[in-house]
C-alpha positions as CSV (number, residue, x, y, z in Angstrom):
1,M,28.1,30.6,18.5
2,E,25.5,29.4,20.5
3,N,22.9,30.3,17.3
4,N,25.4,28.0,15.3
5,Q,24.8,24.8,18.1
6,Q,21.1,25.7,18.0
7,Q,20.4,25.2,14.5
8,G,22.6,22.0,14.5
9,A,20.2,20.5,17.1
10,Q,17.3,21.4,15.3
11,A,18.8,19.8,12.1
12,Q,19.1,16.8,14.2
13,S,15.8,16.5,16.1
14,G,14.1,17.1,12.4
15,P,10.7,19.4,11.8
16,Y,9.0,17.9,14.9
17,P,9.8,18.0,18.5
18,G,12.1,14.9,19.6
19,G,13.1,13.9,16.2
20,A,9.9,11.6,15.8
21,G,8.4,13.2,13.0
22,G,11.1,11.8,10.6
23,S,10.9,8.2,12.0
24,A,7.2,7.9,12.2
25,G,7.1,8.9,8.3
26,A,10.1,6.3,7.8
27,G,7.5,3.6,9.8
28,A,4.3,4.5,7.7
29,G,6.2,4.2,4.6
30,A,7.9,1.0,5.6
31,G,4.5,-0.5,6.2
32,A,2.7,0.8,3.1
33,A,5.9,-0.7,1.0
34,P,5.1,-4.6,1.4
35,F,1.3,-4.1,0.6
36,Q,1.9,-2.2,-2.6
37,H,4.5,-4.9,-3.5
38,L,1.5,-7.5,-2.8
39,L,-0.9,-5.9,-4.9
40,Q,1.6,-5.5,-7.7
41,Q,2.4,-9.1,-7.7
42,Q,-1.2,-10.2,-7.7
43,Q,-2.0,-8.2,-10.4
44,Q,0.7,-9.2,-12.6
45,Q,-0.2,-12.8,-11.9
46,L,-4.0,-11.8,-13.4
47,Q,-2.6,-10.1,-16.0
48,M,-0.4,-13.4,-17.1
49,F,-3.6,-15.3,-16.7
50,W,-5.3,-13.4,-19.1
51,S,-2.7,-13.4,-21.8
52,Y,-2.4,-16.7,-21.5
53,Q,-6.3,-17.2,-22.2
54,R,-6.1,-14.8,-25.2
55,Q,-3.3,-16.7,-26.8
56,E,-5.2,-19.8,-26.3
57,I,-8.4,-18.8,-27.8
58,E,-6.5,-17.7,-30.6
59,H,-5.0,-20.8,-31.5
60,V,-8.0,-22.9,-30.8
61,N,-9.4,-25.0,-33.4
62,D,-11.4,-27.9,-31.7
63,F,-14.8,-26.4,-30.7
64,K,-16.6,-29.8,-30.2
65,N,-14.8,-31.1,-26.9
66,H,-14.9,-28.3,-24.0
67,Q,-14.2,-28.5,-20.2
68,L,-18.1,-27.9,-19.7
69,P,-21.1,-30.1,-21.1
70,L,-22.7,-28.1,-23.6
71,A,-25.6,-30.0,-23.2
72,R,-26.3,-28.8,-19.6
73,I,-25.5,-25.2,-20.8
74,K,-28.1,-25.4,-23.5
75,K,-30.8,-26.8,-21.0
76,I,-30.2,-23.8,-18.4
77,M,-30.4,-21.4,-21.5
78,K,-33.8,-23.1,-22.3
79,A,-34.9,-22.3,-18.5
80,D,-36.1,-18.6,-19.9
81,E,-39.1,-19.4,-21.3
82,D,-38.5,-16.3,-23.8
83,V,-35.8,-18.4,-25.4
84,R,-37.1,-20.3,-28.4
85,M,-34.3,-21.2,-30.7
86,I,-30.6,-21.3,-29.5
87,S,-27.8,-21.6,-32.2
88,A,-24.8,-24.1,-32.3
89,E,-22.4,-21.2,-31.2
90,A,-24.2,-19.9,-28.4
91,P,-23.4,-22.9,-26.1
92,I,-19.8,-22.7,-27.3
93,L,-19.4,-19.1,-26.3
94,F,-21.5,-20.0,-22.8
95,A,-19.3,-22.8,-22.1
96,K,-15.9,-20.8,-22.5
97,A,-17.2,-17.7,-20.4
98,C,-18.5,-19.9,-17.6
99,E,-14.9,-21.7,-17.9
100,L,-13.2,-18.5,-17.7
101,F,-15.3,-17.2,-14.6
102,I,-14.8,-20.1,-12.4
103,L,-10.8,-19.7,-13.7
104,E,-10.7,-15.9,-12.7
105,L,-12.6,-16.6,-9.1
106,T,-10.7,-19.6,-8.3
107,I,-7.5,-17.5,-9.0
108,R,-8.6,-14.6,-6.5
109,S,-9.7,-16.8,-4.2
110,W,-6.2,-18.3,-4.3
111,L,-4.1,-15.3,-3.5
112,H,-6.5,-14.5,-0.6
113,A,-5.5,-18.0,0.8
114,D,-1.9,-17.3,0.0
115,E,-2.0,-14.1,2.0
116,N,-3.0,-15.9,4.8
117,K,-0.3,-18.4,4.2
118,R,-2.5,-21.7,3.6
119,R,-2.3,-24.0,1.0
120,T,-6.1,-25.2,1.1
121,L,-9.0,-23.2,-0.7
122,Q,-11.5,-22.4,1.7
123,K,-15.2,-20.9,1.8
124,N,-14.1,-17.6,3.2
125,D,-11.0,-17.3,0.1
126,I,-14.2,-17.5,-2.3
127,A,-16.0,-14.8,-0.2
128,A,-13.0,-12.8,0.2
129,A,-12.7,-12.6,-3.6
130,I,-15.9,-12.0,-4.3
131,T,-16.5,-8.6,-2.0
132,R,-12.8,-7.4,-3.4
133,T,-13.9,-7.4,-7.0
134,D,-16.8,-5.1,-8.1
135,I,-17.5,-7.3,-10.7
136,F,-18.2,-10.4,-8.9
137,D,-21.4,-8.0,-6.8
138,F,-24.3,-10.2,-8.2
139,L,-22.6,-13.2,-5.5
140,V,-22.9,-11.2,-2.4
141,D,-26.3,-12.7,-1.7
142,I,-25.0,-16.0,-2.6
143,V,-22.3,-16.3,0.0
144,P,-23.3,-16.6,3.3
145,R,-23.1,-13.3,5.2
146,D,-21.1,-15.0,8.1
147,E,-18.3,-15.7,5.7
148,I,-18.4,-11.9,4.5
149,K,-18.3,-10.7,7.5
150,D,-15.4,-12.6,9.1
151,D,-13.3,-11.5,5.8
152,A,-14.2,-8.2,6.2
153,A,-13.1,-8.3,9.8
154,L,-10.0,-9.6,8.9
155,V,-8.7,-7.8,5.7
156,G,-9.8,-4.2,6.7
157,A,-7.7,-1.8,4.2
158,T,-7.0,-4.5,2.1
159,A,-10.5,-4.9,1.1
160,S,-10.2,-3.1,-2.0
161,G,-8.1,-6.0,-3.3
162,V,-6.8,-6.3,-6.6
163,P,-8.8,-4.3,-9.3
164,Y,-10.7,-5.9,-12.2
165,Y,-8.5,-6.7,-15.1
166,Y,-9.5,-6.0,-18.6
167,P,-6.5,-7.4,-21.0
168,P,-6.0,-4.2,-23.3
169,I,-6.5,-4.8,-26.9
170,G,-3.3,-5.4,-28.8
171,Q,-1.3,-6.1,-25.7
172,P,1.3,-8.6,-26.5
173,A,0.8,-12.3,-24.7
174,G,2.9,-12.4,-21.5
175,M,2.5,-16.3,-21.4
176,M,3.2,-18.8,-23.9
177,I,1.7,-22.0,-23.8
178,G,3.9,-24.4,-21.7
179,R,6.4,-21.8,-21.6
180,P,7.6,-19.6,-18.8
181,A,6.6,-15.8,-19.1
182,V,8.9,-12.7,-20.5
183,D,9.4,-9.4,-18.4
184,P,8.7,-7.2,-21.4
185,A,10.8,-4.4,-19.3
186,T,13.5,-6.7,-18.9
187,G,13.1,-9.6,-21.8
188,V,14.0,-12.2,-19.2
189,Y,12.3,-15.4,-18.7
190,V,10.8,-15.3,-15.5
191,Q,8.4,-18.3,-13.7
192,P,5.0,-17.0,-13.1
193,P,4.4,-16.0,-9.1
194,S,1.9,-18.2,-8.8
195,Q,0.6,-21.7,-10.4
196,A,-2.8,-21.7,-9.2
197,W,-4.4,-21.1,-12.8
198,Q,-1.9,-24.0,-14.0
199,S,-2.9,-26.6,-11.4
200,V,-6.8,-25.8,-12.2
201,W,-6.3,-26.9,-16.0
202,Q,-3.9,-29.8,-14.9
203,S,-7.0,-31.0,-12.3
204,A,-9.4,-30.2,-15.0
205,A,-7.8,-32.7,-17.6
206,E,-7.0,-35.5,-15.2
207,D,-10.5,-35.4,-14.3
208,T,-11.8,-38.3,-16.5
209,P,-15.4,-38.8,-15.1
210,Y,-15.9,-35.0,-15.6
211,G,-14.1,-34.4,-18.5
212,T,-16.2,-37.6,-20.6
213,G,-19.4,-35.8,-19.6
214,A,-18.0,-32.3,-20.4
215,Q,-17.6,-33.7,-24.2
216,G,-20.7,-32.2,-26.0
217,N,-21.2,-33.2,-29.7
218,L,-23.4,-30.2,-30.8
219,D,-25.2,-32.7,-33.3
220,G,-26.6,-35.1,-30.3
221,Q,-27.7,-32.5,-27.8
222,S,-31.4,-32.5,-27.3
């Protein structure tokens, strides 16, 4: 009779004295769950961004008007003394590459601002995006050291951030132009978790002085 009571008490208290083991494990799991959910949500946003960009590139047919000025890009390319001749296609590819670079860095910076419940993009958000993404390591020397230190102190364990996303070949686009995304698992239309990249496109299109300067005619470049 006494043995049965002792076994019942052990079952209620768990494997650790005082029953603290079970509650501690549950608390740790509950703390990690929101962070994992946040990383998953951010990765989903980046996947939707790249799917959208891939779809747009596949359907582009205007190679003369660009978001960035081709003449300026060509001038930067010629800053290298070893570059003698530049084909007409090279500045176009550079312009698109620069555009994608700016967009992704903006999105990753915006994700950091959103984590901190802010609606304004700040310098430390850009610094956080750079320090969290391995492929942006070449920008570490450009970002002020104070910004990097402040961000490292704040983010701590989250410094790993969202891994850099390479869109796999043959993956169907998850975002159609002007339409909501489709969840491939459920087939249900869902709105993107973040509208950061859409706002970037809209602001770029509405920026008349910059857009006018960005329209480059390949035949008229110097």
